[in-house]
PDB file of C-alpha atoms in Angstrom:
ATOM      1  CA  MET A   1      -2.153  10.465   0.378  1.00 63.00           C
ATOM      2  CA  GLU A   2      -5.133   8.399   0.174  1.00 69.00           C
ATOM      3  CA  GLU A   3      -5.571   7.697   3.573  1.00 90.00           C
ATOM      4  CA  ILE A   4      -1.951   6.548   4.353  1.00 96.00           C
ATOM      5  CA  VAL A   5      -1.724   6.998   8.147  1.00 97.00           C
ATOM      6  CA  HIS A   6       1.254   8.796   9.715  1.00 97.00           C
ATOM      7  CA  ARG A   7       2.313   8.122  13.362  1.00 97.00           C
ATOM      8  CA  THR A   8       5.315   8.551  15.546  1.00 98.00           C
ATOM      9  CA  VAL A   9       6.800   5.572  17.567  1.00 98.00           C
ATOM     10  CA  GLU A  10       9.637   5.212  19.939  1.00 98.00           C
ATOM     11  CA  VAL A  11      12.079   2.801  19.024  1.00 98.00           C
ATOM     12  CA  ASN A  12      15.658   2.270  20.216  1.00 97.00           C
ATOM     13  CA  GLY A  13      15.896   5.498  21.906  1.00 97.00           C
ATOM     14  CA  ILE A  14      14.628   7.736  19.106  1.00 98.00           C
ATOM     15  CA  LYS A  15      11.214   8.763  17.561  1.00 98.00           C
ATOM     16  CA  MET A  16      10.733   7.457  14.537  1.00 98.00           C
ATOM     17  CA  HIS A  17       7.972   8.673  11.852  1.00 98.00           C
ATOM     18  CA  VAL A  18       5.992   5.799  10.181  1.00 98.00           C
ATOM     19  CA  ALA A  19       3.737   6.020   7.103  1.00 98.00           C
ATOM     20  CA  GLU A  20       1.394   2.855   7.049  1.00 98.00           C
ATOM     21  CA  LYS A  21      -1.507   1.640   5.012  1.00 98.00           C
ATOM     22  CA  GLY A  22      -3.623  -1.663   4.895  1.00 97.00           C
ATOM     23  CA  GLU A  23      -4.304  -4.729   6.970  1.00 97.00           C
ATOM     24  CA  GLY A  24      -2.614  -8.054   6.549  1.00 98.00           C
ATOM     25  CA  PRO A  25       0.995  -9.417   6.377  1.00 98.00           C
ATOM     26  CA  VAL A  26       3.405  -6.578   6.999  1.00 98.00           C
ATOM     27  CA  VAL A  27       5.690  -5.224   4.100  1.00 98.00           C
ATOM     28  CA  LEU A  28       8.522  -3.120   5.549  1.00 99.00           C
ATOM     29  CA  PHE A  29      10.049  -0.447   3.192  1.00 99.00           C
ATOM     30  CA  LEU A  30      13.454   1.167   3.697  1.00 98.00           C
ATOM     31  CA  HIS A  31      14.373   4.225   1.833  1.00 98.00           C
ATOM     32  CA  GLY A  32      17.747   5.085   0.833  1.00 97.00           C
ATOM     33  CA  PHE A  33      19.864   8.502   0.294  1.00 94.00           C
ATOM     34  CA  PRO A  34      18.639  11.184  -0.196  1.00 94.00           C
ATOM     35  CA  GLU A  35      15.225   9.815   0.233  1.00 97.00           C
ATOM     36  CA  LEU A  36      12.061   9.362   2.659  1.00 98.00           C
ATOM     37  CA  TRP A  37       9.001   7.120   3.472  1.00 98.00           C
ATOM     38  CA  TYR A  38       7.561   8.955   0.617  1.00 98.00           C
ATOM     39  CA  SER A  39      10.058   7.241  -1.921  1.00 98.00           C
ATOM     40  CA  TRP A  40       7.550   4.031  -1.474  1.00 98.00           C
ATOM     41  CA  ARG A  41       4.153   6.046  -1.893  1.00 98.00           C
ATOM     42  CA  HIS A  42       3.215   3.879  -5.248  1.00 98.00           C
ATOM     43  CA  GLN A  43       4.155   0.607  -3.310  1.00 98.00           C
ATOM     44  CA  ILE A  44       2.303   1.468  -0.114  1.00 98.00           C
ATOM     45  CA  LEU A  45      -0.962   2.036  -2.321  1.00 97.00           C
ATOM     46  CA  HIS A  46      -0.155  -1.085  -4.551  1.00 98.00           C
ATOM     47  CA  LEU A  47       0.422  -3.504  -1.444  1.00 98.00           C
ATOM     48  CA  SER A  48      -1.950  -2.468   0.598  1.00 98.00           C
ATOM     49  CA  SER A  49      -4.739  -2.942  -2.053  1.00 97.00           C
ATOM     50  CA  VAL A  50      -3.834  -6.311  -2.477  1.00 97.00           C
ATOM     51  CA  GLY A  51      -4.115  -7.574   1.347  1.00 98.00           C
ATOM     52  CA  TYR A  52      -0.752  -6.411   2.959  1.00 98.00           C
ATOM     53  CA  ARG A  53       0.055  -3.809   5.722  1.00 98.00           C
ATOM     54  CA  ALA A  54       2.673  -1.480   4.094  1.00 98.00           C
ATOM     55  CA  VAL A  55       4.825   0.110   6.583  1.00 98.00           C
ATOM     56  CA  ALA A  56       7.586   2.900   5.513  1.00 98.00           C
ATOM     57  CA  PRO A  57       9.373   4.603   8.145  1.00 98.00           C
ATOM     58  CA  ASP A  58      11.623   7.847   7.943  1.00 98.00           C
ATOM     59  CA  LEU A  59      14.923   6.100   9.015  1.00 98.00           C
ATOM     60  CA  ARG A  60      17.009   7.602  11.686  1.00 98.00           C
ATOM     61  CA  GLY A  61      18.303  11.202  10.541  1.00 98.00           C
ATOM     62  CA  TYR A  62      15.884  11.611   7.826  1.00 98.00           C
ATOM     63  CA  GLY A  63      12.445  13.517   7.695  1.00 98.00           C
ATOM     64  CA  ASP A  64      10.212  13.493  10.725  1.00 98.00           C
ATOM     65  CA  SER A  65      12.302  10.918  12.544  1.00 98.00           C
ATOM     66  CA  ASP A  66      14.941  11.914  15.302  1.00 98.00           C
ATOM     67  CA  ALA A  67      18.459  12.879  13.968  1.00 98.00           C
ATOM     68  CA  PRO A  68      21.064  12.184  16.906  1.00 97.00           C
ATOM     69  CA  GLU A  69      23.749  14.532  16.979  1.00 95.00           C
ATOM     70  CA  PRO A  70      26.671  12.069  17.500  1.00 95.00           C
ATOM     71  CA  LEU A  71      28.396  10.776  14.410  1.00 94.00           C
ATOM     72  CA  THR A  72      28.569   7.675  16.383  1.00 95.00           C
ATOM     73  CA  ALA A  73      24.961   7.155  16.526  1.00 98.00           C
ATOM     74  CA  TYR A  74      24.633   5.989  12.940  1.00 97.00           C
ATOM     75  CA  THR A  75      26.545   2.741  13.067  1.00 96.00           C
ATOM     76  CA  CYS A  76      24.726  -0.411  11.728  1.00 96.00           C
ATOM     77  CA  PHE A  77      24.070  -1.785  15.129  1.00 97.00           C
ATOM     78  CA  HIS A  78      22.055   1.766  15.820  1.00 98.00           C
ATOM     79  CA  LEU A  79      20.404   1.560  12.406  1.00 98.00           C
ATOM     80  CA  VAL A  80      19.483  -2.287  12.602  1.00 98.00           C
ATOM     81  CA  GLY A  81      18.413  -1.639  16.075  1.00 98.00           C
ATOM     82  CA  ASP A  82      15.932   0.656  15.031  1.00 98.00           C
ATOM     83  CA  ILE A  83      14.543  -1.480  12.463  1.00 98.00           C
ATOM     84  CA  VAL A  84      13.933  -4.537  14.733  1.00 98.00           C
ATOM     85  CA  ALA A  85      12.571  -2.407  17.550  1.00 98.00           C
ATOM     86  CA  LEU A  86      10.073  -1.119  14.887  1.00 98.00           C
ATOM     87  CA  ILE A  87       9.105  -4.511  13.930  1.00 98.00           C
ATOM     88  CA  ASP A  88       8.438  -5.410  17.514  1.00 98.00           C
ATOM     89  CA  SER A  89       6.228  -2.247  17.875  1.00 98.00           C
ATOM     90  CA  LEU A  90       4.395  -3.746  14.768  1.00 98.00           C
ATOM     91  CA  GLY A  91       3.370  -6.633  16.884  1.00 97.00           C
ATOM     92  CA  VAL A  92       4.691  -9.351  14.412  1.00 98.00           C
ATOM     93  CA  ASP A  93       7.624 -11.734  14.336  1.00 97.00           C
ATOM     94  CA  LYS A  94       8.778 -11.432  10.794  1.00 98.00           C
ATOM     95  CA  VAL A  95       7.910  -8.914   7.969  1.00 98.00           C
ATOM     96  CA  PHE A  96       8.429  -8.987   4.161  1.00 98.00           C
ATOM     97  CA  LEU A  97      11.264  -6.775   3.756  1.00 98.00           C
ATOM     98  CA  VAL A  98      11.651  -4.454   0.854  1.00 98.00           C
ATOM     99  CA  ALA A  99      14.891  -2.074   0.665  1.00 98.00           C
ATOM    100  CA  HIS A 100      16.653   0.473  -1.573  1.00 98.00           C
ATOM    101  CA  ASP A 101      20.112   2.060  -1.741  1.00 95.00           C
ATOM    102  CA  TRP A 102      21.274   2.477   1.694  1.00 95.00           C
ATOM    103  CA  GLY A 103      18.067   0.742   3.125  1.00 97.00           C
ATOM    104  CA  ALA A 104      19.291  -2.137   1.032  1.00 96.00           C
ATOM    105  CA  ILE A 105      22.486  -2.176   2.783  1.00 94.00           C
ATOM    106  CA  LEU A 106      20.599  -2.158   6.087  1.00 96.00           C
ATOM    107  CA  GLY A 107      18.431  -4.882   4.711  1.00 97.00           C
ATOM    108  CA  TRP A 108      21.399  -7.041   4.227  1.00 96.00           C
ATOM    109  CA  TYR A 109      22.573  -6.260   7.657  1.00 95.00           C
ATOM    110  CA  LEU A 110      19.225  -7.265   9.000  1.00 97.00           C
ATOM    111  CA  CYS A 111      19.320 -10.459   7.256  1.00 97.00           C
ATOM    112  CA  LEU A 112      22.931 -11.220   8.613  1.00 95.00           C
ATOM    113  CA  PHE A 113      22.196 -10.373  12.160  1.00 96.00           C
ATOM    114  CA  ARG A 114      18.254 -11.310  12.491  1.00 97.00           C
ATOM    115  CA  PRO A 115      17.099 -13.263   9.791  1.00 98.00           C
ATOM    116  CA  ASP A 116      14.587 -14.714  12.134  1.00 98.00           C
ATOM    117  CA  ARG A 117      12.726 -11.494  11.646  1.00 98.00           C
ATOM    118  CA  VAL A 118      12.590 -11.524   7.817  1.00 98.00           C
ATOM    119  CA  LYS A 119      10.088 -13.755   5.587  1.00 98.00           C
ATOM    120  CA  ALA A 120      11.841 -12.692   2.238  1.00 98.00           C
ATOM    121  CA  TYR A 121      13.682  -9.806   1.185  1.00 98.00           C
ATOM    122  CA  VAL A 122      13.278  -7.977  -2.000  1.00 98.00           C
ATOM    123  CA  CYS A 123      16.239  -5.871  -2.606  1.00 98.00           C
ATOM    124  CA  LEU A 124      16.779  -2.903  -4.977  1.00 98.00           C
ATOM    125  CA  SER A 125      20.141  -1.485  -6.500  1.00 96.00           C
ATOM    126  CA  VAL A 126      22.745  -2.579  -4.034  1.00 94.00           C
ATOM    127  CA  PRO A 127      23.533  -6.246  -3.936  1.00 95.00           C
ATOM    128  CA  PHE A 128      24.869  -8.042  -0.828  1.00 92.00           C
ATOM    129  CA  ARG A 129      28.777  -7.264  -1.362  1.00 71.00           C
ATOM    130  CA  PRO A 130      29.287  -3.557  -0.970  1.00 57.00           C
ATOM    131  CA  PHE A 131      30.515  -2.854   2.552  1.00 56.00           C
ATOM    132  CA  LEU A 132      30.008  -5.942   4.038  1.00 59.00           C
ATOM    133  CA  GLY A 133      32.666  -7.829   5.348  1.00 49.00           C
ATOM    134  CA  ARG A 134      35.158  -5.771   3.586  1.00 53.00           C
ATOM    135  CA  ASN A 135      37.457  -2.774   4.515  1.00 55.00           C
ATOM    136  CA  PRO A 136      35.747  -0.078   2.660  1.00 52.00           C
ATOM    137  CA  GLN A 137      38.665   2.239   2.999  1.00 51.00           C
ATOM    138  CA  GLN A 138      41.149  -0.160   1.925  1.00 51.00           C
ATOM    139  CA  LYS A 139      39.042  -1.803  -0.550  1.00 51.00           C
ATOM    140  CA  THR A 140      36.208  -0.139  -2.250  1.00 51.00           C
ATOM    141  CA  VAL A 141      37.390   3.640  -1.654  1.00 53.00           C
ATOM    142  CA  ASP A 142      40.901   2.898  -2.650  1.00 54.00           C
ATOM    143  CA  MET A 143      39.629   1.520  -6.078  1.00 47.00           C
ATOM    144  CA  PHE A 144      37.484   4.116  -6.960  1.00 46.00           C
ATOM    145  CA  ARG A 145      39.788   6.600  -5.800  1.00 49.00           C
ATOM    146  CA  ALA A 146      42.324   5.268  -8.063  1.00 46.00           C
ATOM    147  CA  LEU A 147      39.745   5.251 -11.164  1.00 42.00           C
ATOM    148  CA  TYR A 148      37.888   8.541 -10.326  1.00 42.00           C
ATOM    149  CA  GLY A 149      40.505  10.555  -7.995  1.00 46.00           C
ATOM    150  CA  GLU A 150      39.583  12.160  -5.024  1.00 46.00           C
ATOM    151  CA  ASP A 151      36.310  13.333  -6.171  1.00 45.00           C
ATOM    152  CA  TYR A 152      34.870  10.007  -5.406  1.00 46.00           C
ATOM    153  CA  TYR A 153      31.671  10.615  -3.342  1.00 49.00           C
ATOM    154  CA  ILE A 154      32.166   8.109  -0.513  1.00 51.00           C
ATOM    155  CA  CYS A 155      35.944   9.620   0.021  1.00 50.00           C
ATOM    156  CA  ARG A 156      34.525  13.182   0.065  1.00 53.00           C
ATOM    157  CA  PHE A 157      31.587  12.409   2.331  1.00 58.00           C
ATOM    158  CA  GLN A 158      34.095  11.153   5.219  1.00 64.00           C
ATOM    159  CA  GLU A 159      34.787  14.646   6.794  1.00 70.00           C
ATOM    160  CA  PRO A 160      31.740  15.975   8.795  1.00 78.00           C
ATOM    161  CA  GLY A 161      30.584  19.424   7.700  1.00 76.00           C
ATOM    162  CA  LYS A 162      32.699  19.309   4.011  1.00 76.00           C
ATOM    163  CA  MET A 163      30.115  17.806   2.034  1.00 77.00           C
ATOM    164  CA  GLU A 164      27.042  19.593   3.854  1.00 81.00           C
ATOM    165  CA  ALA A 165      28.737  23.118   3.084  1.00 78.00           C
ATOM    166  CA  GLU A 166      29.150  22.161  -0.624  1.00 75.00           C
ATOM    167  CA  LEU A 167      25.492  21.138  -0.797  1.00 77.00           C
ATOM    168  CA  ALA A 168      24.413  24.381   1.017  1.00 79.00           C
ATOM    169  CA  ARG A 169      25.748  26.182  -1.986  1.00 77.00           C
ATOM    170  CA  VAL A 170      22.761  25.232  -4.056  1.00 79.00           C
ATOM    171  CA  ASP A 171      19.043  25.362  -4.094  1.00 83.00           C
ATOM    172  CA  THR A 172      17.599  22.308  -2.398  1.00 89.00           C
ATOM    173  CA  GLY A 173      14.946  21.996  -5.249  1.00 90.00           C
ATOM    174  CA  TYR A 174      17.756  22.022  -7.660  1.00 85.00           C
ATOM    175  CA  LEU A 175      19.686  19.460  -5.713  1.00 85.00           C
ATOM    176  CA  MET A 176      16.987  16.776  -5.295  1.00 91.00           C
ATOM    177  CA  LYS A 177      16.185  17.104  -8.961  1.00 90.00           C
ATOM    178  CA  ASN A 178      19.667  16.797  -9.929  1.00 85.00           C
ATOM    179  CA  ILE A 179      19.888  13.468  -7.743  1.00 88.00           C
ATOM    180  CA  LEU A 180      16.933  12.005  -8.424  1.00 92.00           C
ATOM    181  CA  THR A 181      16.958  12.423 -12.268  1.00 89.00           C
ATOM    182  CA  THR A 182      20.319  11.606 -12.895  1.00 83.00           C
ATOM    183  CA  ARG A 183      21.200   9.028 -15.550  1.00 82.00           C
ATOM    184  CA  GLN A 184      24.730   9.009 -15.260  1.00 76.00           C
ATOM    185  CA  THR A 185      26.287   5.628 -15.008  1.00 78.00           C
ATOM    186  CA  GLY A 186      29.005   4.311 -12.647  1.00 72.00           C
ATOM    187  CA  PRO A 187      29.645   5.812  -9.064  1.00 65.00           C
ATOM    188  CA  PRO A 188      28.664   9.380  -8.508  1.00 61.00           C
ATOM    189  CA  ILE A 189      31.286  11.931  -8.869  1.00 56.00           C
ATOM    190  CA  PHE A 190      31.086  15.372  -7.119  1.00 55.00           C
ATOM    191  CA  PRO A 191      33.388  18.101  -8.635  1.00 52.00           C
ATOM    192  CA  LYS A 192      36.097  19.070  -6.482  1.00 52.00           C
ATOM    193  CA  GLY A 193      35.631  22.462  -4.715  1.00 48.00           C
ATOM    194  CA  GLU A 194      32.220  23.165  -5.110  1.00 51.00           C
ATOM    195  CA  TYR A 195      28.799  21.289  -5.871  1.00 50.00           C
ATOM    196  CA  GLY A 196      28.693  22.856  -9.302  1.00 52.00           C
ATOM    197  CA  THR A 197      26.343  20.511 -11.563  1.00 50.00           C
ATOM    198  CA  GLY A 198      26.590  17.951  -9.131  1.00 54.00           C
ATOM    199  CA  PHE A 199      26.713  14.316 -10.400  1.00 56.00           C
ATOM    200  CA  ASN A 200      23.948  14.815 -12.930  1.00 61.00           C
ATOM    201  CA  PRO A 201      25.450  17.315 -15.541  1.00 64.00           C
ATOM    202  CA  HIS A 202      22.369  16.731 -17.734  1.00 70.00           C
ATOM    203  CA  THR A 203      19.600  17.775 -15.533  1.00 74.00           C
ATOM    204  CA  PRO A 204      16.590  17.977 -17.516  1.00 77.00           C
ATOM    205  CA  GLU A 205      14.695  21.298 -17.569  1.00 79.00           C
ATOM    206  CA  THR A 206      11.396  19.609 -17.114  1.00 88.00           C
ATOM    207  CA  LEU A 207      10.617  16.842 -14.678  1.00 93.00           C
ATOM    208  CA  PRO A 208      10.383  13.442 -15.837  1.00 94.00           C
ATOM    209  CA  SER A 209       7.070  11.828 -16.115  1.00 95.00           C
ATOM    210  CA  TRP A 210       7.465   9.486 -12.868  1.00 96.00           C
ATOM    211  CA  LEU A 211       8.410  12.632 -10.723  1.00 96.00           C
ATOM    212  CA  THR A 212       5.796  15.524 -10.298  1.00 97.00           C
ATOM    213  CA  GLN A 213       6.191  18.986  -9.043  1.00 96.00           C
ATOM    214  CA  GLN A 214       4.556  17.835  -5.820  1.00 97.00           C
ATOM    215  CA  ASP A 215       6.861  14.998  -5.403  1.00 97.00           C
ATOM    216  CA  LEU A 216       9.858  17.308  -5.626  1.00 97.00           C
ATOM    217  CA  ASP A 217       8.312  19.936  -3.273  1.00 97.00           C
ATOM    218  CA  TYR A 218       7.786  17.182  -0.499  1.00 97.00           C
ATOM    219  CA  TYR A 219      11.403  16.223  -0.590  1.00 97.00           C
ATOM    220  CA  VAL A 220      12.680  19.843  -0.659  1.00 96.00           C
ATOM    221  CA  THR A 221      10.355  20.790   2.428  1.00 97.00           C
ATOM    222  CA  LYS A 222      11.738  17.880   4.287  1.00 97.00           C
ATOM    223  CA  PHE A 223      15.405  18.449   3.533  1.00 96.00           C
ATOM    224  CA  SER A 224      15.526  22.189   3.798  1.00 94.00           C
ATOM    225  CA  LYS A 225      14.213  21.290   7.541  1.00 93.00           C
ATOM    226  CA  SER A 226      16.343  18.553   8.398  1.00 93.00           C
ATOM    227  CA  GLY A 227      19.488  19.039   6.234  1.00 92.00           C
ATOM    228  CA  PHE A 228      21.449  16.296   5.022  1.00 92.00           C
ATOM    229  CA  THR A 229      23.851  15.274   7.800  1.00 94.00           C
ATOM    230  CA  GLY A 230      21.754  12.399   9.034  1.00 96.00           C
ATOM    231  CA  GLY A 231      21.904  10.800   5.679  1.00 94.00           C
ATOM    232  CA  LEU A 232      25.734  11.482   5.218  1.00 92.00           C
ATOM    233  CA  ASN A 233      26.674  10.043   8.575  1.00 94.00           C
ATOM    234  CA  TYR A 234      25.829   6.685   7.200  1.00 93.00           C
ATOM    235  CA  TYR A 235      28.550   7.111   4.817  1.00 87.00           C
ATOM    236  CA  ARG A 236      30.881   8.331   7.605  1.00 88.00           C
ATOM    237  CA  ASN A 237      30.454   5.154   9.582  1.00 90.00           C
ATOM    238  CA  LEU A 238      31.401   2.747   6.763  1.00 84.00           C
ATOM    239  CA  ASN A 239      34.902   2.039   8.332  1.00 82.00           C
ATOM    240  CA  PRO A 240      33.398   1.359  12.066  1.00 87.00           C
ATOM    241  CA  ASN A 241      30.994  -0.722  10.600  1.00 90.00           C
ATOM    242  CA  TRP A 242      33.627  -2.757   8.892  1.00 86.00           C
ATOM    243  CA  GLU A 243      35.271  -3.078  12.402  1.00 86.00           C
ATOM    244  CA  LEU A 244      31.956  -3.853  14.123  1.00 91.00           C
ATOM    245  CA  THR A 245      30.846  -6.323  11.638  1.00 90.00           C
ATOM    246  CA  ALA A 246      34.400  -8.347  12.035  1.00 87.00           C
ATOM    247  CA  PRO A 247      32.603 -11.475  13.472  1.00 89.00           C
ATOM    248  CA  TRP A 248      30.632 -11.988  10.343  1.00 89.00           C
ATOM    249  CA  THR A 249      33.432 -11.785   7.790  1.00 85.00           C
ATOM    250  CA  GLY A 250      32.817 -14.261   5.267  1.00 85.00           C
ATOM    251  CA  VAL A 251      29.366 -14.997   6.532  1.00 90.00           C
ATOM    252  CA  GLY A 252      26.517 -15.057   3.754  1.00 91.00           C
ATOM    253  CA  ILE A 253      22.704 -15.024   3.589  1.00 94.00           C
ATOM    254  CA  VAL A 254      21.406 -18.359   3.752  1.00 93.00           C
ATOM    255  CA  ASN A 255      18.040 -18.533   5.390  1.00 93.00           C
ATOM    256  CA  VAL A 256      16.323 -15.477   3.914  1.00 98.00           C
ATOM    257  CA  PRO A 257      14.890 -15.879   0.252  1.00 98.00           C
ATOM    258  CA  VAL A 258      15.955 -12.920  -1.835  1.00 98.00           C
ATOM    259  CA  LYS A 259      14.798 -11.205  -4.992  1.00 98.00           C
ATOM    260  CA  PHE A 260      17.086  -8.724  -6.168  1.00 98.00           C
ATOM    261  CA  ILE A 261      15.847  -5.879  -8.755  1.00 98.00           C
ATOM    262  CA  THR A 262      18.154  -3.147 -10.506  1.00 98.00           C
ATOM    263  CA  GLY A 263      17.829  -0.865 -13.343  1.00 97.00           C
ATOM    264  CA  SER A 264      20.136  -1.275 -16.480  1.00 97.00           C
ATOM    265  CA  VAL A 265      21.785   2.382 -16.120  1.00 95.00           C
ATOM    266  CA  ASP A 266      21.579   2.199 -12.295  1.00 95.00           C
ATOM    267  CA  LEU A 267      24.614   3.815 -10.863  1.00 90.00           C
ATOM    268  CA  VAL A 268      25.486   0.883  -8.677  1.00 91.00           C
ATOM    269  CA  TYR A 269      24.861  -1.847 -11.247  1.00 94.00           C
ATOM    270  CA  THR A 270      27.087   0.167 -13.879  1.00 92.00           C
ATOM    271  CA  SER A 271      29.888   0.644 -11.285  1.00 87.00           C
ATOM    272  CA  PRO A 272      33.037  -1.457 -11.941  1.00 84.00           C
ATOM    273  CA  GLY A 273      33.100  -4.999 -11.516  1.00 86.00           C
ATOM    274  CA  MET A 274      29.366  -4.973 -10.379  1.00 91.00           C
ATOM    275  CA  LYS A 275      27.584  -6.696 -13.289  1.00 94.00           C
ATOM    276  CA  GLU A 276      30.369  -9.753 -13.069  1.00 94.00           C
ATOM    277  CA  TYR A 277      29.683  -9.934  -9.384  1.00 93.00           C
ATOM    278  CA  ILE A 278      25.874  -9.972  -9.922  1.00 95.00           C
ATOM    279  CA  HIS A 279      25.550 -12.375 -13.020  1.00 97.00           C
ATOM    280  CA  ASP A 280      28.946 -14.425 -12.718  1.00 96.00           C
ATOM    281  CA  GLY A 281      28.451 -16.230  -9.583  1.00 95.00           C
ATOM    282  CA  GLY A 282      29.572 -14.045  -6.728  1.00 93.00           C
ATOM    283  CA  PHE A 283      26.438 -12.776  -5.575  1.00 95.00           C
ATOM    284  CA  LYS A 284      24.870 -16.330  -5.536  1.00 96.00           C
ATOM    285  CA  LYS A 285      27.920 -17.476  -3.721  1.00 94.00           C
ATOM    286  CA  ASP A 286      27.557 -14.810  -0.935  1.00 93.00           C
ATOM    287  CA  VAL A 287      23.760 -15.048  -0.800  1.00 96.00           C
ATOM    288  CA  ALA A 288      22.666 -18.674  -1.378  1.00 96.00           C
ATOM    289  CA  SER A 289      19.047 -18.057  -1.056  1.00 97.00           C
ATOM    290  CA  LEU A 290      19.001 -15.582  -4.093  1.00 98.00           C
ATOM    291  CA  GLU A 291      16.334 -16.870  -6.056  1.00 98.00           C
ATOM    292  CA  GLU A 292      16.006 -14.223  -8.871  1.00 98.00           C
ATOM    293  CA  VAL A 293      17.671 -11.261 -10.437  1.00 98.00           C
ATOM    294  CA  VAL A 294      15.831  -8.895 -12.508  1.00 98.00           C
ATOM    295  CA  VAL A 295      17.399  -5.968 -14.667  1.00 98.00           C
ATOM    296  CA  GLN A 296      14.859  -3.386 -15.588  1.00 98.00           C
ATOM    297  CA  GLU A 297      15.791  -2.231 -19.217  1.00 98.00           C
ATOM    298  CA  GLY A 298      16.444   1.554 -19.446  1.00 96.00           C
ATOM    299  CA  VAL A 299      15.807   2.044 -15.569  1.00 97.00           C
ATOM    300  CA  GLY A 300      18.108   4.251 -13.097  1.00 95.00           C
ATOM    301  CA  HIS A 301      18.910   4.099  -9.757  1.00 95.00           C
ATOM    302  CA  PHE A 302      15.735   5.406  -8.215  1.00 97.00           C
ATOM    303  CA  ASN A 303      13.808   2.489  -9.845  1.00 98.00           C
ATOM    304  CA  ASN A 304      11.052   2.311  -6.630  1.00 98.00           C
ATOM    305  CA  GLN A 305      10.124   5.526  -8.172  1.00 98.00           C
ATOM    306  CA  GLU A 306      11.126   5.464 -12.107  1.00 97.00           C
ATOM    307  CA  ALA A 307       9.340   1.804 -12.441  1.00 98.00           C
ATOM    308  CA  ALA A 308       7.199   2.341  -9.287  1.00 98.00           C
ATOM    309  CA  HIS A 309       4.482   0.016 -10.644  1.00 98.00           C
ATOM    310  CA  ASP A 310       6.956  -2.613 -12.285  1.00 98.00           C
ATOM    311  CA  VAL A 311       8.665  -2.999  -9.092  1.00 98.00           C
ATOM    312  CA  ALA A 312       5.431  -3.245  -7.104  1.00 98.00           C
ATOM    313  CA  ASN A 313       4.372  -6.059  -9.228  1.00 98.00           C
ATOM    314  CA  HIS A 314       7.806  -7.675  -8.628  1.00 98.00           C
ATOM    315  CA  ILE A 315       7.470  -7.405  -5.207  1.00 98.00           C
ATOM    316  CA  HIS A 316       3.954  -8.761  -4.895  1.00 98.00           C
ATOM    317  CA  ASP A 317       4.668 -11.752  -7.085  1.00 98.00           C
ATOM    318  CA  PHE A 318       7.488 -12.673  -4.765  1.00 98.00           C
ATOM    319  CA  ILE A 319       6.046 -12.541  -1.442  1.00 98.00           C
ATOM    320  CA  THR A 320       3.069 -14.536  -2.607  1.00 98.00           C
ATOM    321  CA  LYS A 321       5.198 -17.321  -2.629  1.00 96.00           C
ATOM    322  CA  PHE A 322       5.656 -17.324   0.991  1.00 96.00           C
TER     323      PHE A 322
END
C-alpha cells in the first residue's frame, strides 16, 4: 500500500512484524481485537505525509508476529515489554503513542510503567479505568454478568479453547464482517452455546463505505492463518494482570499529555457507567494530564477505520503541540 515498508524485528524474545512509512518523529500505533497493523492504514499514510515516521506493529499473537503458545506469555508485562523493545529498535527515546481497544489498554499500561518513553498519547475508545488497578473478576465481570448473564464476552473468553471452538463454527469472512460493522451499543454479547449471529444481529448485506472487500480480505487471510487464540489470550490474563499490577493500585497518569477520542455509539462508551466516568470527573481524576475528550457523533467502536480521516486530523492537531 503506497510504499509502506514491512519488516520483522526481534523484540523481547519474539519476532514482531512492523509496517512503517515516513521520516521524522515516531508515531507508534497499537491495534486492538480483532485487528492488525492494517487497521491504521489510513493514519499511516496521513501522518507520514506530514512529516512523521508512522509505525504500526502486529502485536504479539496477531498477524505475522509470533504467537507464543503458553497462556502466561500474554500478561501486561510481556505485552508492554514488546512495545518498549520495539521503541528501542526504532532508535528513539520517546514516541507519540496512538492506540485503540486492547492497544489502548496497553497504551495506558505503557504510560503507567514507562511514561519516560511517551511524548503524548492519543487514546481511542477505551479510557483509563477498565481493568487497571481493579479486579476485573470481582468488579467489571461480575457487574456485566449480573446485567447480561453468562453470555457476557469476557466471562466466556476465559476458558481456553471454548471461544475458539465457537468462532470456528462460522466463516472467518462473516465473523470479521460481523464484528467490524457492529452498531450494537453496550458490551458485546455472544449467544450462549453457539456463535449464531454474533454480537451484531444486523450484519449488513453490503459493506459500509469505509470498509472495502479488499480490506476485509486482508483480515480474513491473516486470521484464517493465525486464528484468534493470541488475541483471546489478552482477555484470559485479566485476572493475572490485576494481581501483577497491585503495586500501581490507585496510581493515575500524570506526566503524559492525553487526548481521548471515541464514537457516540462505541460499545465501550455506551457500556453502563462509562459516559459518567468519562464526562463527570472520574476520568480526569485518574488521568490528571487528560487535555481533551472528543466524541464523534454516530461513529461506532472501530473509529480508527470508520472515521479514519477525522481521527488522523485529530492525531495530527494534538501531537503538533509537543
